[in-house]
Amino acid sequence: MTQQLDTNLTKAEQFLSKYRDNTLGHYIAGEWTLGSEGKTFDNLTPTTNESLGKVVKGTQEDVNQACLAAQTAFAAWAELSGTERKKILHRLADKIEERAEEIALVESMDCGQPLRFMKQAAIRGAANFRFFADKSPEAKNGLSLHQDDHTNYTLRNAIGPVGVITPWNTPFMLSTWKIAPALAAGCTVVHKPAEFSPLTAGILAECAEAAGLPAGVWNMVNGFGEVAGKAITEHKAIKAIAFVGETTTGSMIQAQGAPTLKRVHFELGGKNPVIVFDDADFDRALDAVVFMIYSLNGQRCTSSSRLLIQNGIKPRFIEALKQRVESLKVGHPLDPETEVGPLVHKTHYNKVLSYMDAATQDGATIAVGGRALDELGAGNYLTPTLFTEANNSMRVAKEEIFGPVLTCIEFDSEEEALQIANDTEYGLSGYIWTANTGRAMRMASKVEAGMIWVNSENNRNLPSPFGGVKMSGVGRDGGDWSFDFYMETKNICIAHDTHNVPSLGKH
Ligand code: NAD
């Protein structure tokens, strides 16, 4: 064990000990509660599969209480001026920053993401709050639309209490991405974090409390998707659902929300292509290809899990790629040297491992990795894996694996690259590496995805739209797109008193 790992483990233990001694409850109407039944589940760390402590299992009644609290708090929060909301949300960002080290350590232990990446979690979370806090005073802004005899103007009002349901892959950051614009718009929130990684959502609620957010504006209910999550999507008080998770869960939520006509925003799965042409900058493309699938344990919606590689560059690129994948440092997430940590949960780990057999059965080659790393202990460790000699009809090219596993497929021409890239049910992101600007622009326009990066890895710009097409999502996050989702547009039409009002009954 390195000295730094030892130090980090000791620090993490200081923060984690409270969960061993106390059940993590819900935060409803400004109070911490163990809910209507007080039933709990064990929250396991992927580093050893041992329990970090008990978490309360939310019931339909717990969700009901949270939704009613959000409904009660809505009018006052929505009517508060944007400038006041801005102040409170900046205070919330301050509280997050004060606890940045704790958030990073707890998040790493809870979901297995290496500390080198989770160090950014709190900083990025706080930045999300600051960005939307600053936009809060202008959230109501609309358009002025003129006619000869009338002037129309639009304004936006917060839609009402909203449900936010999040996954386990980068739980803290993703929650703030949804909750910050919702609060800035004037909505109240019921949040359900993923059952595999609930701890930092609790810290986030504590930050909200410490920042003086009025009771009921932000409520957090722990528990399982099929009970607590489902109850949020079905509750009459909830006007919209912002959901991040699997595509199949997204369709379930759409059906569950249909009777109450929920507005939905979905960020779902992906099988994103990174397309490397012969004329690409070799070293930069190699760095990005490795980074975009092996960082965050490959548990990242925008990961480029299909490498489409042009034949001319292929032998040299694959050789260099193999060396890099073999050299990746797998280890404890709190070790600062670790590049790939344990996968979030045994169930997910077994699913990822099942693709090793699927690859060979379908005729791909396991060029690197392909096995469990039992020598690292009882955690969910596996070797970063590279499949070569694959084609796009294989399961490893079609299905979202959501682990540190890359599938390489070769192509000859631009047309073939485009055909392979689009031959998927998903459409979240795409990455294009070429020195030819015309080709980059043609491909960027034709690859079916919500987001394209040219000669770059994933780079997030908060004012830009984020989201997918096809089975990867509905709607966009970011900048004003977020306010469009969390707010209703109202049109107001004022006459100039110059037109003839139709008059009836004057005979
Ligand atoms: P998941 O769909 O299993 O769970 C996500 C959340 O939904 C959890 O909180 C879960 O409890 C809840 N849930 C489950 N069933 C529900 C139901 N019937 N009603 C309401 N809520 C329910 O997803 P996951 O396994 O936690 O996360 C991994 C997935 O998330 C991957 O597919 C990944 O691509 C996707 N993801 C997408 C993006 C994006 O921006 N497109 C970002 C991150 C993750």
Coordinates of C-alpha atoms and ligand atoms in Angstrom, one line a residue:
M1 CA 0.0 0.0 0.0
T2 CA 1.4 3.4 -0.9
Q3 CA 1.7 6.0 1.8
Q4 CA -0.7 8.3 0.0
L5 CA -3.4 5.5 -0.2
D6 CA -2.9 4.9 3.5
T7 CA -3.4 8.6 4.3
N8 CA -6.5 8.8 2.0
L9 CA -8.0 5.7 3.6
T10 CA -7.6 7.1 7.1
K11 CA -9.2 10.4 6.0
A12 CA -12.0 8.6 4.2
E13 CA -12.7 6.5 7.3
Q14 CA -13.2 9.7 9.3
F15 CA -15.9 10.8 6.9
L16 CA -17.5 7.3 6.5
S17 CA -17.7 6.4 10.1
K18 CA -20.9 8.4 10.6
Y19 CA -22.7 6.1 8.0
R20 CA -21.6 3.0 9.9
D21 CA -23.1 4.3 13.1
N22 CA -26.3 6.0 11.7
T23 CA -28.7 5.0 9.0
L24 CA -28.8 7.4 6.1
G25 CA -32.3 8.7 5.9
H26 CA -34.4 10.9 3.7
Y27 CA -34.4 14.7 3.8
I28 CA -38.1 15.8 3.6
A29 CA -39.5 19.3 4.4
G30 CA -36.2 20.3 6.0
E31 CA -36.1 17.3 8.3
W32 CA -34.0 14.1 8.3
T33 CA -36.3 11.1 8.7
L34 CA -36.2 7.3 8.6
G35 CA -39.5 7.3 6.7
S36 CA -42.8 5.5 7.3
E37 CA -41.4 2.0 7.7
G38 CA -37.8 2.5 8.7
K39 CA -36.7 -0.5 6.5
T40 CA -33.1 -0.3 5.3
F41 CA -30.6 -1.8 2.9
D42 CA -26.9 -2.2 3.0
N43 CA -24.8 0.2 0.9
L44 CA -21.7 -1.8 -0.3
T45 CA -18.4 -0.3 -1.3
P46 CA -17.1 -1.7 -4.6
T47 CA -13.6 -1.8 -3.1
T48 CA -14.4 -4.9 -1.0
N49 CA -18.2 -5.4 -1.3
E50 CA -18.5 -4.8 2.4
S51 CA -21.2 -2.5 3.8
L52 CA -20.5 1.2 4.4
G53 CA -23.7 1.4 6.4
K54 CA -27.4 1.2 6.2
V55 CA -29.6 3.4 4.0
V56 CA -33.4 3.8 4.4
K57 CA -35.5 2.1 1.8
G58 CA -38.0 4.7 0.7
T59 CA -41.7 3.8 0.5
Q60 CA -44.5 5.2 -1.6
E61 CA -45.7 7.1 1.5
D62 CA -42.2 8.6 2.0
V63 CA -42.3 9.8 -1.6
N64 CA -45.8 11.1 -1.1
Q65 CA -44.5 13.2 1.9
A66 CA -41.6 14.5 -0.1
C67 CA -43.8 15.5 -3.1
L68 CA -46.3 17.2 -0.8
A69 CA -43.5 19.1 0.8
A70 CA -42.2 20.2 -2.6
Q71 CA -45.7 21.3 -3.5
T72 CA -46.2 23.3 -0.4
A73 CA -42.8 25.1 -0.7
F74 CA -43.3 25.8 -4.4
A75 CA -45.2 29.1 -4.5
A76 CA -42.9 30.9 -2.1
W77 CA -39.7 29.7 -3.8
A78 CA -41.0 30.4 -7.3
E79 CA -42.1 33.9 -6.2
L80 CA -38.7 34.7 -4.6
S81 CA -36.8 37.1 -6.8
G82 CA -34.2 35.6 -9.1
T83 CA -31.6 37.8 -7.3
E84 CA -32.5 36.2 -4.0
R85 CA -32.4 32.7 -5.4
K86 CA -29.0 33.6 -6.9
K87 CA -27.6 34.5 -3.4
I88 CA -28.8 31.3 -1.9
L89 CA -27.5 29.1 -4.7
H90 CA -24.1 30.7 -4.5
R91 CA -24.1 30.0 -0.7
L92 CA -24.9 26.4 -1.6
A93 CA -21.9 26.3 -3.9
D94 CA -19.7 27.7 -1.1
K95 CA -20.9 24.8 1.2
I96 CA -20.1 22.3 -1.5
E97 CA -16.6 23.7 -2.0
E98 CA -16.0 23.7 1.8
R99 CA -16.7 19.9 1.7
A100 CA -14.9 19.2 -1.5
E101 CA -12.3 16.7 -0.1
E102 CA -15.0 14.8 1.8
I103 CA -17.2 14.6 -1.3
A104 CA -14.3 13.3 -3.3
L105 CA -13.3 10.6 -0.8
V106 CA -16.8 9.5 0.0
E107 CA -17.8 9.4 -3.7
S108 CA -14.8 7.3 -4.6
M109 CA -15.4 4.8 -1.8
D110 CA -19.1 4.6 -2.7
C111 CA -19.0 4.2 -6.4
G112 CA -15.4 3.0 -7.1
Q113 CA -14.4 6.0 -9.4
P114 CA -10.7 6.8 -9.0
L115 CA -10.0 9.8 -6.7
R116 CA -8.0 11.4 -9.6
F117 CA -11.3 12.0 -11.3
M118 CA -13.6 12.4 -8.3
K119 CA -11.4 15.3 -7.0
Q120 CA -13.2 17.4 -9.6
A121 CA -16.7 16.2 -8.6
A122 CA -17.4 18.8 -5.9
I123 CA -15.6 21.6 -7.9
R124 CA -17.7 20.9 -11.0
G125 CA -20.9 20.5 -8.8
A126 CA -20.3 23.9 -7.3
A127 CA -19.6 25.4 -10.7
N128 CA -23.0 24.0 -11.9
F129 CA -24.7 25.9 -9.0
R130 CA -22.8 29.1 -9.7
F131 CA -23.5 29.0 -13.4
F132 CA -27.3 28.6 -12.9
A133 CA -27.3 30.9 -9.9
D134 CA -26.0 33.7 -12.1
K135 CA -28.7 33.0 -14.7
S136 CA -31.5 32.9 -12.2
P137 CA -32.4 36.6 -12.4
E138 CA -32.9 36.3 -16.2
A139 CA -34.7 32.9 -16.1
K140 CA -38.1 34.5 -16.7
N141 CA -37.0 36.4 -19.8
G142 CA -38.8 35.8 -23.0
L143 CA -39.4 37.3 -26.4
S144 CA -41.1 40.4 -27.8
L145 CA -43.1 39.5 -31.0
H146 CA -44.8 42.4 -32.9
Q147 CA -47.9 42.5 -35.1
D148 CA -49.5 45.5 -36.7
D149 CA -52.1 46.0 -34.0
H150 CA -50.7 44.0 -31.2
T151 CA -47.6 43.3 -29.3
N152 CA -47.0 39.8 -27.9
Y153 CA -44.4 39.2 -25.2
T154 CA -43.5 35.9 -23.6
L155 CA -42.3 35.1 -20.1
R156 CA -41.4 31.9 -18.4
N157 CA -42.7 30.6 -15.1
A158 CA -41.3 27.7 -13.1
I159 CA -43.2 24.5 -14.1
G160 CA -43.8 23.4 -10.4
P161 CA -42.2 20.6 -8.2
V162 CA -40.0 18.3 -10.3
G163 CA -38.6 14.9 -9.8
V164 CA -34.8 14.2 -10.4
I165 CA -33.8 10.6 -10.7
T166 CA -30.0 9.9 -11.1
P167 CA -27.6 7.0 -11.7
W168 CA -24.5 5.8 -9.9
N169 CA -21.7 6.5 -12.4
T170 CA -20.8 10.0 -11.3
P171 CA -23.6 10.6 -8.8
F172 CA -22.7 13.9 -7.3
M173 CA -21.9 15.8 -10.4
L174 CA -24.9 14.5 -12.3
S175 CA -27.3 15.4 -9.5
T176 CA -26.1 19.0 -9.4
W177 CA -26.5 19.2 -13.2
K178 CA -30.2 18.7 -12.8
I179 CA -30.9 20.2 -9.4
A180 CA -29.1 23.5 -10.0
P181 CA -31.1 24.7 -13.0
A182 CA -34.3 23.4 -11.5
L183 CA -33.8 25.5 -8.3
A184 CA -32.5 28.5 -10.3
A185 CA -35.7 28.4 -12.4
G186 CA -37.9 28.5 -9.3
C187 CA -38.9 24.8 -9.2
T188 CA -38.8 22.7 -6.0
V189 CA -37.2 19.3 -6.2
V190 CA -37.7 15.7 -5.1
H191 CA -34.4 13.9 -5.7
K192 CA -33.9 10.1 -5.7
P193 CA -30.2 9.1 -6.0
A194 CA -29.2 5.7 -7.2
E195 CA -29.4 2.9 -4.6
F196 CA -25.8 1.8 -5.5
S197 CA -24.3 5.1 -4.6
P198 CA -26.4 7.2 -2.2
L199 CA -23.9 8.9 0.1
T200 CA -23.0 12.1 -1.7
A201 CA -26.6 12.9 -2.3
G202 CA -27.0 13.1 1.5
I203 CA -24.0 15.5 1.6
L204 CA -25.6 17.6 -1.1
A205 CA -28.8 17.8 1.0
E206 CA -26.8 18.8 4.0
C207 CA -25.1 21.6 2.0
A208 CA -28.6 22.8 0.9
E209 CA -29.7 22.8 4.5
A210 CA -26.5 24.7 5.6
A211 CA -27.0 27.2 2.8
G212 CA -30.4 28.1 4.2
L213 CA -32.5 26.7 1.4
P214 CA -36.1 27.0 2.7
A215 CA -37.7 23.7 4.0
G216 CA -39.3 21.7 1.3
V217 CA -37.5 23.3 -1.6
W218 CA -35.2 20.4 -1.9
N219 CA -36.2 16.9 -0.8
M220 CA -34.2 13.8 -1.1
V221 CA -35.7 10.3 -0.8
N222 CA -33.4 7.2 -0.8
G223 CA -34.5 3.8 -2.0
F224 CA -35.0 1.6 -5.1
G225 CA -36.2 2.6 -8.5
E226 CA -39.1 0.3 -8.8
V227 CA -40.7 1.6 -5.6
A228 CA -39.4 5.1 -4.7
G229 CA -38.4 6.1 -8.2
K230 CA -41.6 4.9 -9.7
A231 CA -43.7 6.7 -7.0
I232 CA -42.1 10.0 -7.9
T233 CA -42.8 9.5 -11.6
E234 CA -46.5 8.8 -10.8
H235 CA -47.1 11.5 -8.2
K236 CA -49.7 14.1 -9.2
A237 CA -47.8 17.0 -7.6
I238 CA -44.7 16.4 -9.8
K239 CA -44.9 18.2 -13.1
A240 CA -41.7 17.0 -14.8
I241 CA -39.1 14.3 -14.4
A242 CA -35.4 14.8 -15.2
F243 CA -33.9 11.3 -15.5
V244 CA -30.4 10.1 -16.2
G245 CA -30.0 6.3 -16.5
E246 CA -30.6 3.3 -18.7
T247 CA -32.7 3.5 -21.9
T248 CA -35.0 0.7 -20.7
T249 CA -35.6 2.6 -17.4
G250 CA -36.4 5.7 -19.5
S251 CA -39.1 4.0 -21.4
M252 CA -40.6 2.7 -18.1
I253 CA -40.6 6.2 -16.7
Q254 CA -42.3 7.5 -19.8
A255 CA -45.1 5.0 -19.4
Q256 CA -45.3 5.5 -15.6
G257 CA -45.6 9.3 -16.1
A258 CA -48.2 9.1 -18.9
P259 CA -51.4 9.1 -16.8
T260 CA -50.3 12.4 -15.1
L261 CA -48.9 13.9 -18.4
K262 CA -45.4 14.4 -17.0
R263 CA -42.9 16.4 -19.0
V264 CA -39.7 14.3 -19.3
H265 CA -36.1 14.9 -19.9
F266 CA -34.0 11.8 -20.5
E267 CA -30.3 11.3 -20.6
L268 CA -29.9 7.6 -21.5
G269 CA -27.4 5.1 -22.7
G270 CA -24.9 5.3 -25.6
K271 CA -22.6 3.2 -27.8
N272 CA -20.6 6.2 -29.0
P273 CA -18.2 6.0 -31.9
V274 CA -14.8 7.6 -32.0
I275 CA -13.7 7.7 -35.7
V276 CA -10.0 8.0 -36.4
F277 CA -9.0 8.7 -40.0
D278 CA -5.6 8.0 -41.4
D279 CA -4.7 11.7 -41.4
A280 CA -5.5 12.2 -37.7
D281 CA -2.9 13.6 -35.2
F282 CA -1.8 10.2 -34.0
D283 CA -0.6 11.1 -30.5
R284 CA -3.6 13.3 -29.6
A285 CA -6.1 10.8 -31.0
L286 CA -4.5 8.0 -29.1
D287 CA -4.6 10.0 -25.8
A288 CA -8.3 10.8 -26.4
V289 CA -9.3 7.3 -27.4
V290 CA -7.7 5.9 -24.2
F291 CA -9.1 8.6 -22.0
M292 CA -12.6 8.5 -23.3
I293 CA -13.2 4.8 -22.5
Y294 CA -10.8 3.9 -19.6
S295 CA -11.4 7.1 -17.5
L296 CA -14.2 6.9 -15.0
N297 CA -14.0 3.1 -15.2
G298 CA -15.7 3.3 -18.6
Q299 CA -18.9 4.0 -16.6
R300 CA -19.6 7.2 -18.5
C301 CA -22.5 7.9 -20.8
T302 CA -20.3 9.8 -23.4
S303 CA -17.5 7.2 -23.4
S304 CA -16.4 6.3 -26.9
S305 CA -16.9 2.5 -26.6
R306 CA -16.5 1.8 -30.3
L307 CA -13.3 2.7 -32.0
L308 CA -13.7 3.0 -35.8
I309 CA -10.2 3.0 -37.2
Q310 CA -9.2 3.6 -40.8
N311 CA -7.2 0.8 -42.4
G312 CA -4.1 2.8 -43.2
I313 CA -3.4 3.9 -39.7
K314 CA -4.8 0.8 -38.1
P315 CA -1.8 -1.5 -37.5
R316 CA 0.3 1.2 -35.9
F317 CA -2.6 2.7 -33.9
I318 CA -3.8 -0.7 -32.5
E319 CA -0.2 -1.6 -31.5
A320 CA 0.2 1.7 -29.6
L321 CA -3.3 1.3 -28.1
K322 CA -2.5 -2.2 -26.8
Q323 CA 0.6 -1.0 -25.0
R324 CA -1.4 1.9 -23.4
V325 CA -4.2 -0.4 -22.3
E326 CA -1.8 -3.0 -20.9
S327 CA -0.1 -0.2 -18.9
L328 CA -3.2 1.2 -17.3
K329 CA -3.0 1.2 -13.5
V330 CA -5.9 -0.7 -12.0
G331 CA -6.2 -0.3 -8.2
H332 CA -7.9 1.1 -5.2
P333 CA -9.8 4.2 -6.1
L334 CA -8.2 6.2 -3.3
D335 CA -4.7 5.5 -4.6
P336 CA -3.7 8.7 -6.4
E337 CA -1.9 6.6 -9.1
T338 CA -5.0 4.5 -9.9
E339 CA -6.4 5.1 -13.4
V340 CA -9.1 2.4 -13.3
G341 CA -10.9 1.4 -10.1
P342 CA -13.5 -1.3 -9.2
L343 CA -16.9 -1.3 -10.9
V344 CA -19.8 0.0 -8.9
H345 CA -21.6 -3.2 -7.9
K346 CA -21.2 -7.0 -8.3
T347 CA -24.3 -7.2 -10.5
H348 CA -22.8 -4.6 -12.9
Y349 CA -19.4 -6.2 -12.7
N350 CA -20.7 -9.6 -13.7
K351 CA -22.6 -8.0 -16.6
V352 CA -19.4 -6.4 -17.9
L353 CA -17.4 -9.7 -17.4
S354 CA -20.1 -11.6 -19.4
Y355 CA -19.1 -9.6 -22.5
M356 CA -15.7 -11.4 -22.5
D357 CA -17.4 -14.6 -23.6
A358 CA -19.8 -12.7 -25.8
A359 CA -16.8 -11.2 -27.7
T360 CA -15.1 -14.6 -28.4
Q361 CA -18.4 -16.4 -29.2
D362 CA -19.1 -13.7 -31.8
G363 CA -15.6 -13.9 -33.3
A364 CA -13.8 -10.9 -31.9
T365 CA -10.3 -11.1 -30.4
I366 CA -9.5 -10.2 -26.8
A367 CA -6.3 -8.3 -27.6
V368 CA -5.8 -7.0 -24.0
G369 CA -7.4 -8.0 -20.7
G370 CA -10.7 -9.9 -20.6
R371 CA -10.6 -11.2 -17.0
A372 CA -11.4 -10.5 -13.4
L373 CA -8.6 -9.3 -11.2
D374 CA -9.2 -11.4 -8.2
E375 CA -5.6 -10.8 -7.0
L376 CA -6.7 -7.2 -6.0
G377 CA -9.0 -8.7 -3.4
A378 CA -12.8 -9.0 -3.0
G379 CA -13.6 -5.7 -4.9
N380 CA -15.0 -5.5 -8.4
Y381 CA -11.7 -5.2 -10.2
L382 CA -11.1 -6.3 -13.8
T383 CA -8.5 -5.8 -16.5
P384 CA -9.1 -2.9 -18.9
T385 CA -10.1 -4.7 -22.0
L386 CA -9.6 -4.2 -25.7
F387 CA -11.5 -6.2 -28.4
T388 CA -10.0 -6.2 -31.9
E389 CA -11.1 -7.8 -35.2
A390 CA -14.7 -6.9 -34.3
N391 CA -17.5 -5.9 -36.6
N392 CA -20.6 -3.8 -35.9
S393 CA -23.0 -6.8 -35.8
M394 CA -21.3 -8.3 -32.7
R395 CA -22.9 -7.8 -29.2
V396 CA -19.8 -6.0 -28.0
A397 CA -20.3 -3.4 -30.8
K398 CA -24.1 -3.1 -30.3
E399 CA -24.7 -3.2 -26.6
E400 CA -23.8 -0.6 -24.0
I401 CA -21.2 -2.4 -21.8
F402 CA -20.5 0.5 -19.4
G403 CA -17.1 -0.6 -18.3
P404 CA -13.4 -0.2 -19.3
V405 CA -13.9 -2.1 -22.5
L406 CA -13.2 -0.9 -26.0
T407 CA -14.3 -2.5 -29.2
C408 CA -12.3 -1.8 -32.4
I409 CA -13.8 -1.9 -35.9
E410 CA -11.9 -1.1 -39.1
F411 CA -13.1 0.8 -42.1
D412 CA -11.8 1.9 -45.5
S413 CA -13.8 5.0 -46.6
E414 CA -15.6 8.0 -45.1
E415 CA -18.9 6.5 -46.3
E416 CA -18.2 3.2 -44.6
A417 CA -17.2 5.0 -41.4
L418 CA -20.5 6.9 -41.5
Q419 CA -22.5 3.8 -42.1
I420 CA -20.9 1.9 -39.2
A421 CA -21.1 4.9 -36.9
N422 CA -24.9 5.3 -37.5
D423 CA -25.7 1.6 -37.4
T424 CA -26.7 1.7 -33.7
E425 CA -29.9 2.3 -31.8
Y426 CA -28.1 4.9 -29.7
G427 CA -27.1 8.5 -30.6
L428 CA -25.6 10.3 -27.7
S429 CA -22.1 11.5 -28.8
G430 CA -19.5 11.0 -31.5
Y431 CA -15.8 11.9 -31.9
I432 CA -14.1 12.6 -35.2
W433 CA -10.3 12.7 -35.6
T434 CA -9.1 14.0 -38.9
A435 CA -6.9 16.9 -40.3
N436 CA -9.3 17.4 -43.1
T437 CA -11.7 20.2 -42.1
G438 CA -14.2 19.5 -44.9
R439 CA -14.4 15.9 -43.9
A440 CA -14.8 16.8 -40.3
M441 CA -17.7 19.0 -41.1
R442 CA -19.4 16.4 -43.4
M443 CA -19.1 13.8 -40.7
A444 CA -20.1 16.1 -37.9
S445 CA -23.3 16.9 -39.8
K446 CA -24.1 13.3 -40.7
V447 CA -23.2 11.2 -37.6
E448 CA -26.5 10.7 -35.8
A449 CA -25.7 12.0 -32.3
G450 CA -26.7 14.9 -30.0
M451 CA -23.1 15.9 -29.6
I452 CA -20.0 15.7 -31.7
W453 CA -16.5 16.5 -30.8
V454 CA -13.9 17.1 -33.5
N455 CA -10.3 16.4 -32.6
S456 CA -11.2 16.5 -29.0
E457 CA -12.2 14.3 -26.1
N458 CA -15.5 15.2 -24.3
N459 CA -15.3 18.8 -23.2
R460 CA -18.2 20.2 -21.3
N461 CA -19.3 23.8 -21.8
L462 CA -22.2 24.7 -19.5
P463 CA -24.0 27.1 -21.9
S464 CA -23.9 24.5 -24.7
P465 CA -26.7 21.9 -25.2
F466 CA -26.1 18.4 -23.8
G467 CA -28.2 15.4 -24.8
G468 CA -28.8 12.6 -27.2
V469 CA -31.0 11.4 -30.1
K470 CA -32.5 8.1 -31.0
M471 CA -32.5 5.8 -27.9
S472 CA -30.0 8.0 -26.1
G473 CA -32.3 10.7 -24.8
V474 CA -35.1 13.2 -25.0
G475 CA -34.4 16.9 -24.6
R476 CA -31.3 19.0 -23.8
D477 CA -29.5 20.3 -20.7
G478 CA -27.3 23.3 -20.5
G479 CA -27.7 27.0 -20.6
D480 CA -31.1 28.2 -21.6
W481 CA -32.1 24.7 -22.7
S482 CA -32.3 23.7 -19.0
F483 CA -34.7 26.6 -18.2
D484 CA -36.9 25.7 -21.2
F485 CA -37.4 22.3 -19.5
Y486 CA -38.0 23.5 -16.0
M487 CA -40.2 26.4 -17.0
E488 CA -43.5 27.0 -18.9
T489 CA -43.6 29.7 -21.5
K490 CA -46.6 32.1 -21.3
N491 CA -47.7 34.4 -24.1
I492 CA -49.2 37.8 -23.3
C493 CA -50.8 39.7 -26.1
I494 CA -51.5 43.5 -25.8
A495 CA -53.6 45.5 -28.2
H496 CA -52.4 48.9 -29.5
D497 CA -56.1 50.0 -29.5
T498 CA -55.8 50.4 -33.3
H499 CA -57.7 47.4 -34.5
N500 CA -61.5 46.8 -34.9
V501 CA -62.7 44.5 -32.2
P502 CA -65.4 42.2 -33.9
S503 CA -68.8 43.3 -32.6
L504 CA -71.8 41.0 -32.6
G505 CA -75.5 41.6 -31.6
K506 CA -75.7 45.1 -32.8
H507 CA -78.7 44.5 -35.2
Ligands
NAD1 P1 -30.7 2.9 -14.1 O1 -31.7 3.2 -15.2 O2 -30.7 1.4 -13.6 O3 -31.1 3.7 -12.8 C1 -31.0 5.1 -12.8 C2 -32.0 5.6 -11.7 O4 -33.3 5.2 -12.0 C3 -31.7 5.0 -10.3 O5 -31.9 6.0 -9.3 C4 -32.8 4.0 -10.2 O6 -33.1 3.7 -8.9 C5 -33.9 4.6 -10.9 N1 -35.0 3.7 -11.4 C6 -34.9 2.4 -11.8 N2 -36.1 2.0 -12.2 C7 -37.0 3.0 -12.1 C8 -38.4 3.1 -12.3 N3 -39.1 2.1 -12.8 N4 -38.9 4.3 -12.1 C9 -38.2 5.4 -11.7 N5 -36.9 5.3 -11.4 C10 -36.3 4.1 -11.6 O7 -29.3 3.4 -14.5 P2 -27.9 3.1 -13.8 O8 -27.5 1.7 -14.1 O9 -28.0 3.7 -12.5 O10 -26.9 4.1 -14.7 C11 -26.2 3.7 -15.8 C12 -26.9 4.2 -17.1 O11 -27.1 5.6 -17.0 C13 -26.2 3.9 -18.3 O12 -27.0 3.4 -19.3 C14 -25.6 5.2 -18.8 O13 -25.4 5.3 -20.1 C15 -26.7 6.1 -18.3 N6 -26.2 7.5 -18.2 C16 -26.5 8.4 -19.2 C17 -26.0 9.7 -19.1 C18 -26.4 10.7 -20.2 O14 -26.1 11.9 -20.1 N7 -26.9 10.3 -21.4 C19 -25.2 10.1 -18.1 C20 -24.9 9.2 -17.1 C21 -25.4 7.9 -17.2

